[in-house]
Amino acid sequence: MTMHAIDPAITRETSARIAQDRATVIARNAASSCGIRAAAHNPQAASLASTTFDVQLKQGDITNQKRSGRCWMFASLNTMRYRIIKKLGIKTFELSQAYPLFWDKYERANWFFENIIATANQDLAGREVSFLLADPLCDGGQWDMFRSLVKKYGVCPKEAMPETANSSNTRDLDKYLTRYLRACAKKLREAVTAGQTTEELQATKNEMLSDVYRALVICLGEPPASFDVRIRDEKGELKASGTYTPQEFFREYVDMDLDSYISIINAPTPDKPYYRSYTVKYLGNVAEDGGVRYVNLPIESLKRVAVAQMRDGLPVWFGSDVDQGFDSERGLLDPASIDVDALFGLPIEAGLNKGDRLQYGESLMTHAMTLQGVSLDAAGEPTSWRIENSWGEDHGHEGYDIGSAAWFDEYVYQVVVDKKYLTPEELTAFESDPIELAPWDPMGSLA
């Protein structure tokens, strides 16, 4: 293919037009002085964002994931601690986020080793092996992966396994363990080539897992096998006490049927028909619990089930592309809040619809949070959403964000709800044999 150079005449003509275009000159002055988002900020959108909602759940103190990618864990634990707060009648409570982080890294190392062994005869430069090696120990995850961790390991209060420097800032932990895992991958592939038996490979893998466990203990501390519990309310009254294992604590105080909660996605792309179940190749963590499963439904279904669960007094885990249309300073998620199309005079945001953005690499799920409230119009349709984030109380509206109806439609990709809120048709679709998506499919992205 012959490549063509830029015609200098185009540059000269464009430059001449800009000099005569008052709107472009004003936009240039604003954007170059204060940045694109500040110049494109739409104050009217912020003024229309109400902080009161028709359905509003009361949660404890805002949590903070700090410099880690554990939003999916924080969002999941926030839905669980809500049940504890409500059950015990206390003002706030926090579950340990370091505890599932430890077990996720450990389980994900095993998941990685198993997949490396399974693909050992594939070309090292092949797309699947390259994908496995790219980021085997990242912080991100999915609801189904968290459910697998809790089913196996339970949960514990934050006091039983508090944060460390490495849980609050996971960069070096991920960096050095990932380097070790890649060295292990080389050793495992060479062992397969050398003809090691299944038993010999598993023995080699177990030695590697022992090393990973030790490294995690160094960075995060050792997870408690049991712990003492003393929980008091703001008046000092003892509401819970005893000695529990993490599994016992989950059963007693969270009391949640994990298998009843399922993932619903909205991916309006031609390759993913609605009312079908999907899974993603190589996506998971706990080997014996399998991978993930979604049902793809129209966005109206996601809104309906989310509202229904909140009306019944329970928050909703959801995944979105958080940076799109995000006025972070004001805690507002609304495509109208940052009007870059007006600033540049170009269809930057309007040029692609939701399905196009997924297919062309412009958008995917990047962050998980919890829905804690919703405002409804006269017809019962959502007009705005109250969103609990995990970026500390100094963010947004004392830790909460407000999402517009348009933002939900365009940038929310997943909600997790009790399957009882699905229609018979939707539930049948979820329970059908899942279609396997490629590992790099956008719906395999990790929050």
PDB file of C-alpha atoms in Angstrom, residues 100-393:
ATOM      1  CA  PRO A 100      -9.657 -10.883  49.605  1.00  0.00           C
ATOM      2  CA  LEU A 101      -6.687  -9.176  47.939  1.00  0.00           C
ATOM      3  CA  PHE A 102      -4.369 -11.802  49.436  1.00  0.00           C
ATOM      4  CA  TRP A 103      -6.480 -14.739  48.339  1.00  0.00           C
ATOM      5  CA  ASP A 104      -7.147 -13.292  44.892  1.00  0.00           C
ATOM      6  CA  LYS A 105      -3.425 -12.926  44.177  1.00  0.00           C
ATOM      7  CA  TYR A 106      -2.817 -16.464  45.439  1.00  0.00           C
ATOM      8  CA  GLU A 107      -5.686 -17.993  43.465  1.00  0.00           C
ATOM      9  CA  ARG A 108      -4.864 -15.957  40.380  1.00  0.00           C
ATOM     10  CA  ALA A 109      -1.293 -17.257  40.440  1.00  0.00           C
ATOM     11  CA  ASN A 110      -2.652 -20.810  40.397  1.00  0.00           C
ATOM     12  CA  TRP A 111      -5.085 -19.876  37.595  1.00  0.00           C
ATOM     13  CA  PHE A 112      -2.165 -18.470  35.621  1.00  0.00           C
ATOM     14  CA  PHE A 113       0.034 -21.523  36.151  1.00  0.00           C
ATOM     15  CA  GLU A 114      -2.772 -23.859  35.087  1.00  0.00           C
ATOM     16  CA  ASN A 115      -3.385 -21.889  31.895  1.00  0.00           C
ATOM     17  CA  ILE A 116       0.334 -21.735  31.127  1.00  0.00           C
ATOM     18  CA  ILE A 117       0.524 -25.529  31.398  1.00  0.00           C
ATOM     19  CA  ALA A 118      -2.591 -25.911  29.228  1.00  0.00           C
ATOM     20  CA  THR A 119      -1.142 -23.683  26.492  1.00  0.00           C
ATOM     21  CA  ALA A 120       2.469 -24.866  26.768  1.00  0.00           C
ATOM     22  CA  ASN A 121       2.387 -26.346  23.264  1.00  0.00           C
ATOM     23  CA  GLN A 122       1.189 -23.109  21.705  1.00  0.00           C
ATOM     24  CA  ASP A 123       3.597 -20.622  20.126  1.00  0.00           C
ATOM     25  CA  LEU A 124       5.028 -18.255  22.734  1.00  0.00           C
ATOM     26  CA  ALA A 125       4.349 -15.361  20.345  1.00  0.00           C
ATOM     27  CA  GLY A 126       0.780 -16.504  19.721  1.00  0.00           C
ATOM     28  CA  ARG A 127      -2.021 -14.197  20.721  1.00  0.00           C
ATOM     29  CA  GLU A 128      -3.427 -16.337  23.537  1.00  0.00           C
ATOM     30  CA  VAL A 129      -0.097 -16.998  25.274  1.00  0.00           C
ATOM     31  CA  SER A 130       0.876 -13.349  24.826  1.00  0.00           C
ATOM     32  CA  PHE A 131      -2.432 -12.394  26.446  1.00  0.00           C
ATOM     33  CA  LEU A 132      -1.824 -14.692  29.416  1.00  0.00           C
ATOM     34  CA  LEU A 133       1.646 -13.234  29.966  1.00  0.00           C
ATOM     35  CA  ALA A 134       0.577  -9.596  29.555  1.00  0.00           C
ATOM     36  CA  ASP A 135      -0.896  -8.933  33.016  1.00  0.00           C
ATOM     37  CA  PRO A 136      -1.437 -12.133  35.004  1.00  0.00           C
ATOM     38  CA  LEU A 137      -1.700 -10.536  38.454  1.00  0.00           C
ATOM     39  CA  CYS A 138      -3.499  -7.236  37.928  1.00  0.00           C
ATOM     40  CA  ASP A 139      -5.723  -5.770  40.654  1.00  0.00           C
ATOM     41  CA  GLY A 140      -8.898  -5.677  38.554  1.00  0.00           C
ATOM     42  CA  GLY A 141     -11.671  -8.223  38.651  1.00  0.00           C
ATOM     43  CA  GLN A 142     -15.312  -9.138  38.177  1.00  0.00           C
ATOM     44  CA  TRP A 143     -18.193  -9.877  40.521  1.00  0.00           C
ATOM     45  CA  ASP A 144     -18.130 -13.603  39.711  1.00  0.00           C
ATOM     46  CA  MET A 145     -14.471 -13.718  40.734  1.00  0.00           C
ATOM     47  CA  PHE A 146     -15.247 -12.051  44.050  1.00  0.00           C
ATOM     48  CA  ARG A 147     -18.133 -14.435  44.662  1.00  0.00           C
ATOM     49  CA  SER A 148     -15.712 -17.349  44.133  1.00  0.00           C
ATOM     50  CA  LEU A 149     -13.301 -15.915  46.704  1.00  0.00           C
ATOM     51  CA  VAL A 150     -15.988 -15.394  49.342  1.00  0.00           C
ATOM     52  CA  LYS A 151     -17.497 -18.840  48.824  1.00  0.00           C
ATOM     53  CA  LYS A 152     -14.083 -20.369  49.507  1.00  0.00           C
ATOM     54  CA  TYR A 153     -12.529 -18.003  52.041  1.00  0.00           C
ATOM     55  CA  GLY A 154     -15.333 -15.950  53.609  1.00  0.00           C
ATOM     56  CA  VAL A 155     -14.804 -12.379  54.862  1.00  0.00           C
ATOM     57  CA  CYS A 156     -13.480 -10.752  58.008  1.00  0.00           C
ATOM     58  CA  PRO A 157     -13.656  -7.356  59.743  1.00  0.00           C
ATOM     59  CA  LYS A 158     -11.015  -4.856  58.741  1.00  0.00           C
ATOM     60  CA  GLU A 159      -9.473  -5.060  62.196  1.00  0.00           C
ATOM     61  CA  ALA A 160      -8.775  -8.765  61.678  1.00  0.00           C
ATOM     62  CA  MET A 161      -6.606  -8.042  58.609  1.00  0.00           C
ATOM     63  CA  PRO A 162      -5.907  -4.316  58.263  1.00  0.00           C
ATOM     64  CA  GLU A 163      -4.414  -2.474  55.323  1.00  0.00           C
ATOM     65  CA  THR A 164      -0.667  -2.484  54.723  1.00  0.00           C
ATOM     66  CA  ALA A 165       1.526  -0.215  52.624  1.00  0.00           C
ATOM     67  CA  ASN A 166       1.304  -2.807  49.842  1.00  0.00           C
ATOM     68  CA  SER A 167      -2.470  -3.222  49.870  1.00  0.00           C
ATOM     69  CA  SER A 168      -2.971   0.549  49.775  1.00  0.00           C
ATOM     70  CA  ASN A 169      -0.456   0.899  46.941  1.00  0.00           C
ATOM     71  CA  THR A 170      -0.206  -2.346  44.984  1.00  0.00           C
ATOM     72  CA  ARG A 171       2.149  -1.178  42.241  1.00  0.00           C
ATOM     73  CA  ASP A 172       5.341  -2.840  43.465  1.00  0.00           C
ATOM     74  CA  LEU A 173       3.559  -5.926  44.765  1.00  0.00           C
ATOM     75  CA  ASP A 174       2.074  -6.492  41.305  1.00  0.00           C
ATOM     76  CA  LYS A 175       5.308  -5.599  39.527  1.00  0.00           C
ATOM     77  CA  TYR A 176       7.625  -8.002  41.327  1.00  0.00           C
ATOM     78  CA  LEU A 177       5.196 -10.898  41.622  1.00  0.00           C
ATOM     79  CA  THR A 178       4.334 -10.578  37.936  1.00  0.00           C
ATOM     80  CA  ARG A 179       8.015 -10.790  37.083  1.00  0.00           C
ATOM     81  CA  TYR A 180       8.297 -13.931  39.196  1.00  0.00           C
ATOM     82  CA  LEU A 181       5.206 -15.454  37.550  1.00  0.00           C
ATOM     83  CA  ARG A 182       6.666 -14.898  34.090  1.00  0.00           C
ATOM     84  CA  ALA A 183       9.845 -16.692  35.144  1.00  0.00           C
ATOM     85  CA  CYS A 184       7.653 -19.518  36.434  1.00  0.00           C
ATOM     86  CA  ALA A 185       5.830 -19.588  33.100  1.00  0.00           C
ATOM     87  CA  LYS A 186       9.135 -20.127  31.314  1.00  0.00           C
ATOM     88  CA  LYS A 187      10.010 -22.967  33.671  1.00  0.00           C
ATOM     89  CA  LEU A 188       6.597 -24.628  33.261  1.00  0.00           C
ATOM     90  CA  ARG A 189       6.669 -24.412  29.470  1.00  0.00           C
ATOM     91  CA  GLU A 190      10.146 -25.924  29.433  1.00  0.00           C
ATOM     92  CA  ALA A 191       8.984 -28.693  31.771  1.00  0.00           C
ATOM     93  CA  VAL A 192       6.152 -29.593  29.395  1.00  0.00           C
ATOM     94  CA  THR A 193       8.552 -29.610  26.462  1.00  0.00           C
ATOM     95  CA  ALA A 194      10.877 -31.882  28.443  1.00  0.00           C
ATOM     96  CA  GLY A 195       8.029 -34.358  28.892  1.00  0.00           C
ATOM     97  CA  GLN A 196       7.257 -34.003  32.595  1.00  0.00           C
ATOM     98  CA  THR A 197       4.216 -35.992  33.726  1.00  0.00           C
ATOM     99  CA  THR A 198       1.080 -34.353  35.079  1.00  0.00           C
ATOM    100  CA  GLU A 199       2.149 -35.285  38.607  1.00  0.00           C
ATOM    101  CA  GLU A 200       5.594 -33.775  38.102  1.00  0.00           C
ATOM    102  CA  LEU A 201       4.129 -30.576  36.663  1.00  0.00           C
ATOM    103  CA  GLN A 202       1.770 -30.236  39.606  1.00  0.00           C
ATOM    104  CA  ALA A 203       4.656 -30.720  42.030  1.00  0.00           C
ATOM    105  CA  THR A 204       6.595 -27.980  40.261  1.00  0.00           C
ATOM    106  CA  LYS A 205       3.556 -25.718  40.313  1.00  0.00           C
ATOM    107  CA  ASN A 206       2.983 -26.332  44.016  1.00  0.00           C
ATOM    108  CA  GLU A 207       6.530 -25.230  44.815  1.00  0.00           C
ATOM    109  CA  MET A 208       5.852 -22.023  42.906  1.00  0.00           C
ATOM    110  CA  LEU A 209       2.573 -21.482  44.764  1.00  0.00           C
ATOM    111  CA  SER A 210       4.381 -21.904  48.066  1.00  0.00           C
ATOM    112  CA  ASP A 211       6.750 -19.137  47.005  1.00  0.00           C
ATOM    113  CA  VAL A 212       3.857 -16.892  45.999  1.00  0.00           C
ATOM    114  CA  TYR A 213       2.135 -17.449  49.356  1.00  0.00           C
ATOM    115  CA  ARG A 214       5.305 -16.537  51.215  1.00  0.00           C
ATOM    116  CA  ALA A 215       5.747 -13.365  49.142  1.00  0.00           C
ATOM    117  CA  LEU A 216       2.134 -12.362  49.835  1.00  0.00           C
ATOM    118  CA  VAL A 217       2.616 -12.865  53.576  1.00  0.00           C
ATOM    119  CA  ILE A 218       5.669 -10.596  53.424  1.00  0.00           C
ATOM    120  CA  CYS A 219       3.620  -7.877  51.673  1.00  0.00           C
ATOM    121  CA  LEU A 220       0.159  -8.236  53.198  1.00  0.00           C
ATOM    122  CA  GLY A 221       0.488 -10.287  56.364  1.00  0.00           C
ATOM    123  CA  GLU A 222      -1.015 -13.738  56.825  1.00  0.00           C
ATOM    124  CA  PRO A 223      -4.798 -14.085  56.570  1.00  0.00           C
ATOM    125  CA  PRO A 224      -6.440 -15.021  59.877  1.00  0.00           C
ATOM    126  CA  ALA A 225      -7.783 -18.545  60.271  1.00  0.00           C
ATOM    127  CA  SER A 226     -10.060 -17.186  63.027  1.00  0.00           C
ATOM    128  CA  PHE A 227     -10.548 -13.940  64.916  1.00  0.00           C
ATOM    129  CA  ASP A 228     -12.373 -12.419  67.858  1.00  0.00           C
ATOM    130  CA  VAL A 229     -15.287 -10.082  67.155  1.00  0.00           C
ATOM    131  CA  ARG A 230     -16.527  -7.239  69.346  1.00  0.00           C
ATOM    132  CA  ILE A 231     -18.878  -4.858  67.530  1.00  0.00           C
ATOM    133  CA  ARG A 232     -20.559  -1.983  69.376  1.00  0.00           C
ATOM    134  CA  ASP A 233     -22.985   0.670  68.222  1.00  0.00           C
ATOM    135  CA  GLU A 234     -22.474   4.424  68.689  1.00  0.00           C
ATOM    136  CA  LYS A 235     -23.991   4.173  72.188  1.00  0.00           C
ATOM    137  CA  GLY A 236     -21.427   1.571  73.223  1.00  0.00           C
ATOM    138  CA  GLU A 237     -23.902  -1.296  73.276  1.00  0.00           C
ATOM    139  CA  LEU A 238     -22.348  -4.641  72.313  1.00  0.00           C
ATOM    140  CA  LYS A 239     -24.106  -5.874  69.163  1.00  0.00           C
ATOM    141  CA  ALA A 240     -21.925  -8.841  68.230  1.00  0.00           C
ATOM    142  CA  SER A 241     -19.199 -10.875  69.926  1.00  0.00           C
ATOM    143  CA  GLY A 242     -17.485 -14.209  69.616  1.00  0.00           C
ATOM    144  CA  THR A 243     -14.739 -16.064  67.810  1.00  0.00           C
ATOM    145  CA  TYR A 244     -15.295 -16.841  64.143  1.00  0.00           C
ATOM    146  CA  THR A 245     -13.615 -18.218  61.101  1.00  0.00           C
ATOM    147  CA  PRO A 246     -14.024 -15.979  58.033  1.00  0.00           C
ATOM    148  CA  GLN A 247     -16.560 -18.424  56.587  1.00  0.00           C
ATOM    149  CA  GLU A 248     -18.555 -18.471  59.828  1.00  0.00           C
ATOM    150  CA  PHE A 249     -18.531 -14.690  60.023  1.00  0.00           C
ATOM    151  CA  PHE A 250     -19.886 -14.434  56.478  1.00  0.00           C
ATOM    152  CA  ARG A 251     -22.673 -16.916  57.167  1.00  0.00           C
ATOM    153  CA  GLU A 252     -23.665 -15.280  60.457  1.00  0.00           C
ATOM    154  CA  TYR A 253     -23.505 -11.601  59.621  1.00  0.00           C
ATOM    155  CA  VAL A 254     -23.586 -11.136  55.853  1.00  0.00           C
ATOM    156  CA  ASP A 255     -26.076 -13.976  55.364  1.00  0.00           C
ATOM    157  CA  MET A 256     -26.107 -13.660  51.553  1.00  0.00           C
ATOM    158  CA  ASP A 257     -26.895 -16.381  49.024  1.00  0.00           C
ATOM    159  CA  LEU A 258     -23.991 -15.673  46.709  1.00  0.00           C
ATOM    160  CA  ASP A 259     -25.212 -17.996  43.966  1.00  0.00           C
ATOM    161  CA  SER A 260     -28.437 -16.004  43.659  1.00  0.00           C
ATOM    162  CA  TYR A 261     -26.551 -12.904  42.518  1.00  0.00           C
ATOM    163  CA  ILE A 262     -25.766 -12.842  38.817  1.00  0.00           C
ATOM    164  CA  SER A 263     -24.157 -10.491  36.307  1.00  0.00           C
ATOM    165  CA  ILE A 264     -26.193  -8.754  33.638  1.00  0.00           C
ATOM    166  CA  ILE A 265     -24.340  -6.913  30.895  1.00  0.00           C
ATOM    167  CA  ASN A 266     -25.353  -4.434  28.227  1.00  0.00           C
ATOM    168  CA  ALA A 267     -23.251  -4.867  25.086  1.00  0.00           C
ATOM    169  CA  PRO A 268     -25.234  -3.622  22.069  1.00  0.00           C
ATOM    170  CA  THR A 269     -22.907  -5.092  19.436  1.00  0.00           C
ATOM    171  CA  PRO A 270     -23.791  -7.350  16.475  1.00  0.00           C
ATOM    172  CA  ASP A 271     -21.615 -10.213  17.735  1.00  0.00           C
ATOM    173  CA  LYS A 272     -23.488 -10.449  21.059  1.00  0.00           C
ATOM    174  CA  PRO A 273     -27.238 -10.918  20.573  1.00  0.00           C
ATOM    175  CA  TYR A 274     -29.419 -10.001  23.521  1.00  0.00           C
ATOM    176  CA  TYR A 275     -30.969 -12.768  25.625  1.00  0.00           C
ATOM    177  CA  ARG A 276     -27.901 -14.972  25.378  1.00  0.00           C
ATOM    178  CA  SER A 277     -25.424 -16.105  28.018  1.00  0.00           C
ATOM    179  CA  TYR A 278     -21.686 -15.436  27.652  1.00  0.00           C
ATOM    180  CA  THR A 279     -18.412 -16.359  29.291  1.00  0.00           C
ATOM    181  CA  VAL A 280     -14.846 -15.191  28.595  1.00  0.00           C
ATOM    182  CA  LYS A 281     -11.952 -17.525  27.887  1.00  0.00           C
ATOM    183  CA  TYR A 282      -9.229 -17.509  30.566  1.00  0.00           C
ATOM    184  CA  LEU A 283     -11.165 -15.067  32.808  1.00  0.00           C
ATOM    185  CA  GLY A 284     -11.384 -16.182  36.425  1.00  0.00           C
ATOM    186  CA  ASN A 285      -9.370 -16.825  39.569  1.00  0.00           C
ATOM    187  CA  VAL A 286     -10.544 -19.817  41.664  1.00  0.00           C
ATOM    188  CA  ALA A 287      -9.857 -22.856  39.485  1.00  0.00           C
ATOM    189  CA  GLU A 288     -12.496 -25.176  40.942  1.00  0.00           C
ATOM    190  CA  ASP A 289     -15.258 -22.574  40.668  1.00  0.00           C
ATOM    191  CA  GLY A 290     -14.827 -21.947  36.950  1.00  0.00           C
ATOM    192  CA  GLY A 291     -14.962 -18.632  35.099  1.00  0.00           C
ATOM    193  CA  VAL A 292     -17.526 -15.890  34.683  1.00  0.00           C
ATOM    194  CA  ARG A 293     -21.022 -15.880  33.205  1.00  0.00           C
ATOM    195  CA  TYR A 294     -23.171 -12.985  32.015  1.00  0.00           C
ATOM    196  CA  VAL A 295     -26.503 -12.554  30.312  1.00  0.00           C
ATOM    197  CA  ASN A 296     -26.637  -9.750  27.737  1.00  0.00           C
ATOM    198  CA  LEU A 297     -29.834  -7.688  28.002  1.00  0.00           C
ATOM    199  CA  PRO A 298     -31.115  -4.305  26.781  1.00  0.00           C
ATOM    200  CA  ILE A 299     -30.181  -1.362  28.999  1.00  0.00           C
ATOM    201  CA  GLU A 300     -33.835  -1.031  30.055  1.00  0.00           C
ATOM    202  CA  SER A 301     -33.556  -4.397  31.800  1.00  0.00           C
ATOM    203  CA  LEU A 302     -30.458  -3.308  33.732  1.00  0.00           C
ATOM    204  CA  LYS A 303     -32.262  -0.203  34.955  1.00  0.00           C
ATOM    205  CA  ARG A 304     -35.397  -2.137  35.893  1.00  0.00           C
ATOM    206  CA  VAL A 305     -33.633  -4.751  38.030  1.00  0.00           C
ATOM    207  CA  ALA A 306     -31.352  -2.192  39.691  1.00  0.00           C
ATOM    208  CA  VAL A 307     -34.321  -0.068  40.758  1.00  0.00           C
ATOM    209  CA  ALA A 308     -36.215  -3.135  41.958  1.00  0.00           C
ATOM    210  CA  GLN A 309     -33.380  -4.310  44.192  1.00  0.00           C
ATOM    211  CA  MET A 310     -32.873  -0.854  45.716  1.00  0.00           C
ATOM    212  CA  ARG A 311     -36.619  -0.559  46.349  1.00  0.00           C
ATOM    213  CA  ASP A 312     -36.242  -3.747  48.373  1.00  0.00           C
ATOM    214  CA  GLY A 313     -33.542  -2.084  50.459  1.00  0.00           C
ATOM    215  CA  LEU A 314     -30.323  -3.493  48.981  1.00  0.00           C
ATOM    216  CA  PRO A 315     -27.548  -1.696  47.059  1.00  0.00           C
ATOM    217  CA  VAL A 316     -26.407  -2.779  43.591  1.00  0.00           C
ATOM    218  CA  TRP A 317     -22.878  -3.583  42.374  1.00  0.00           C
ATOM    219  CA  PHE A 318     -22.273  -2.157  38.905  1.00  0.00           C
ATOM    220  CA  GLY A 319     -19.449  -1.667  36.418  1.00  0.00           C
ATOM    221  CA  SER A 320     -18.962   1.306  34.105  1.00  0.00           C
ATOM    222  CA  ASP A 321     -16.496   3.342  32.084  1.00  0.00           C
ATOM    223  CA  VAL A 322     -16.028   5.865  34.862  1.00  0.00           C
ATOM    224  CA  ASP A 323     -13.888   8.446  33.082  1.00  0.00           C
ATOM    225  CA  GLN A 324     -16.400   9.144  30.330  1.00  0.00           C
ATOM    226  CA  GLY A 325     -18.442  12.291  30.920  1.00  0.00           C
ATOM    227  CA  PHE A 326     -16.947  12.571  34.404  1.00  0.00           C
ATOM    228  CA  ASP A 327     -16.765  15.917  36.160  1.00  0.00           C
ATOM    229  CA  SER A 328     -14.676  14.483  38.994  1.00  0.00           C
ATOM    230  CA  GLU A 329     -14.336  17.752  40.884  1.00  0.00           C
ATOM    231  CA  ARG A 330     -18.102  17.995  41.274  1.00  0.00           C
ATOM    232  CA  GLY A 331     -18.830  14.279  41.499  1.00  0.00           C
ATOM    233  CA  LEU A 332     -21.002  14.312  38.387  1.00  0.00           C
ATOM    234  CA  LEU A 333     -21.227  11.559  35.776  1.00  0.00           C
ATOM    235  CA  ASP A 334     -23.061  13.076  32.825  1.00  0.00           C
ATOM    236  CA  PRO A 335     -22.145  13.308  29.116  1.00  0.00           C
ATOM    237  CA  ALA A 336     -23.426  16.886  29.180  1.00  0.00           C
ATOM    238  CA  SER A 337     -21.080  17.905  32.008  1.00  0.00           C
ATOM    239  CA  ILE A 338     -17.952  18.027  29.798  1.00  0.00           C
ATOM    240  CA  ASP A 339     -19.028  19.355  26.388  1.00  0.00           C
ATOM    241  CA  VAL A 340     -15.910  18.639  24.356  1.00  0.00           C
ATOM    242  CA  ASP A 341     -17.898  18.529  21.106  1.00  0.00           C
ATOM    243  CA  ALA A 342     -18.869  22.175  21.548  1.00  0.00           C
ATOM    244  CA  LEU A 343     -15.320  23.124  22.563  1.00  0.00           C
ATOM    245  CA  PHE A 344     -13.704  21.589  19.473  1.00  0.00           C
ATOM    246  CA  GLY A 345     -16.633  21.883  17.083  1.00  0.00           C
ATOM    247  CA  LEU A 346     -16.191  18.193  16.279  1.00  0.00           C
ATOM    248  CA  PRO A 347     -18.338  15.061  16.872  1.00  0.00           C
ATOM    249  CA  ILE A 348     -15.824  13.615  19.350  1.00  0.00           C
ATOM    250  CA  GLU A 349     -18.363  12.017  21.670  1.00  0.00           C
ATOM    251  CA  ALA A 350     -21.260  11.979  19.232  1.00  0.00           C
ATOM    252  CA  GLY A 351     -19.266  10.187  16.535  1.00  0.00           C
ATOM    253  CA  LEU A 352     -19.713   6.699  18.017  1.00  0.00           C
ATOM    254  CA  ASN A 353     -22.686   5.081  19.713  1.00  0.00           C
ATOM    255  CA  LYS A 354     -22.363   2.649  22.642  1.00  0.00           C
ATOM    256  CA  GLY A 355     -21.895  -0.416  20.478  1.00  0.00           C
ATOM    257  CA  ASP A 356     -19.410   1.380  18.225  1.00  0.00           C
ATOM    258  CA  ARG A 357     -17.354   2.467  21.222  1.00  0.00           C
ATOM    259  CA  LEU A 358     -17.037  -1.137  22.354  1.00  0.00           C
ATOM    260  CA  GLN A 359     -16.100  -2.409  18.914  1.00  0.00           C
ATOM    261  CA  TYR A 360     -13.603   0.325  18.114  1.00  0.00           C
ATOM    262  CA  GLY A 361     -11.756   0.288  21.430  1.00  0.00           C
ATOM    263  CA  GLU A 362     -13.073   3.609  22.740  1.00  0.00           C
ATOM    264  CA  SER A 363     -14.867   2.303  25.831  1.00  0.00           C
ATOM    265  CA  LEU A 364     -15.170  -0.650  28.193  1.00  0.00           C
ATOM    266  CA  MET A 365     -15.776  -1.293  31.875  1.00  0.00           C
ATOM    267  CA  THR A 366     -13.039   0.359  33.948  1.00  0.00           C
ATOM    268  CA  HIS A 367     -14.474   0.801  37.456  1.00  0.00           C
ATOM    269  CA  ALA A 368     -16.960  -0.824  39.841  1.00  0.00           C
ATOM    270  CA  MET A 369     -19.103   1.078  42.349  1.00  0.00           C
ATOM    271  CA  THR A 370     -22.443   0.620  44.107  1.00  0.00           C
ATOM    272  CA  LEU A 371     -25.802   2.155  43.373  1.00  0.00           C
ATOM    273  CA  GLN A 372     -27.274   3.512  46.599  1.00  0.00           C
ATOM    274  CA  GLY A 373     -30.195   5.575  45.330  1.00  0.00           C
ATOM    275  CA  VAL A 374     -32.278   6.664  42.361  1.00  0.00           C
ATOM    276  CA  SER A 375     -34.659   9.465  41.343  1.00  0.00           C
ATOM    277  CA  LEU A 376     -37.643   8.578  39.175  1.00  0.00           C
ATOM    278  CA  ASP A 377     -39.923  10.527  36.870  1.00  0.00           C
ATOM    279  CA  ALA A 378     -43.738  10.285  36.809  1.00  0.00           C
ATOM    280  CA  ALA A 379     -43.528   7.154  34.640  1.00  0.00           C
ATOM    281  CA  GLY A 380     -41.122   5.482  37.073  1.00  0.00           C
ATOM    282  CA  GLU A 381     -38.097   5.886  34.812  1.00  0.00           C
ATOM    283  CA  PRO A 382     -34.724   6.739  36.413  1.00  0.00           C
ATOM    284  CA  THR A 383     -33.584  10.341  35.997  1.00  0.00           C
ATOM    285  CA  SER A 384     -30.460  10.212  38.190  1.00  0.00           C
ATOM    286  CA  TRP A 385     -28.526   7.751  40.307  1.00  0.00           C
ATOM    287  CA  ARG A 386     -26.794   8.037  43.699  1.00  0.00           C
ATOM    288  CA  ILE A 387     -23.450   6.241  43.443  1.00  0.00           C
ATOM    289  CA  GLU A 388     -21.194   5.163  46.298  1.00  0.00           C
ATOM    290  CA  ASN A 389     -17.570   5.370  45.209  1.00  0.00           C
ATOM    291  CA  SER A 390     -14.450   4.069  46.980  1.00  0.00           C
ATOM    292  CA  TRP A 391     -12.168   7.082  46.577  1.00  0.00           C
ATOM    293  CA  GLY A 392     -12.523   8.516  50.069  1.00  0.00           C
ATOM    294  CA  GLU A 393     -14.932  11.024  51.588  1.00  0.00           C
TER     295      GLU A 393
END
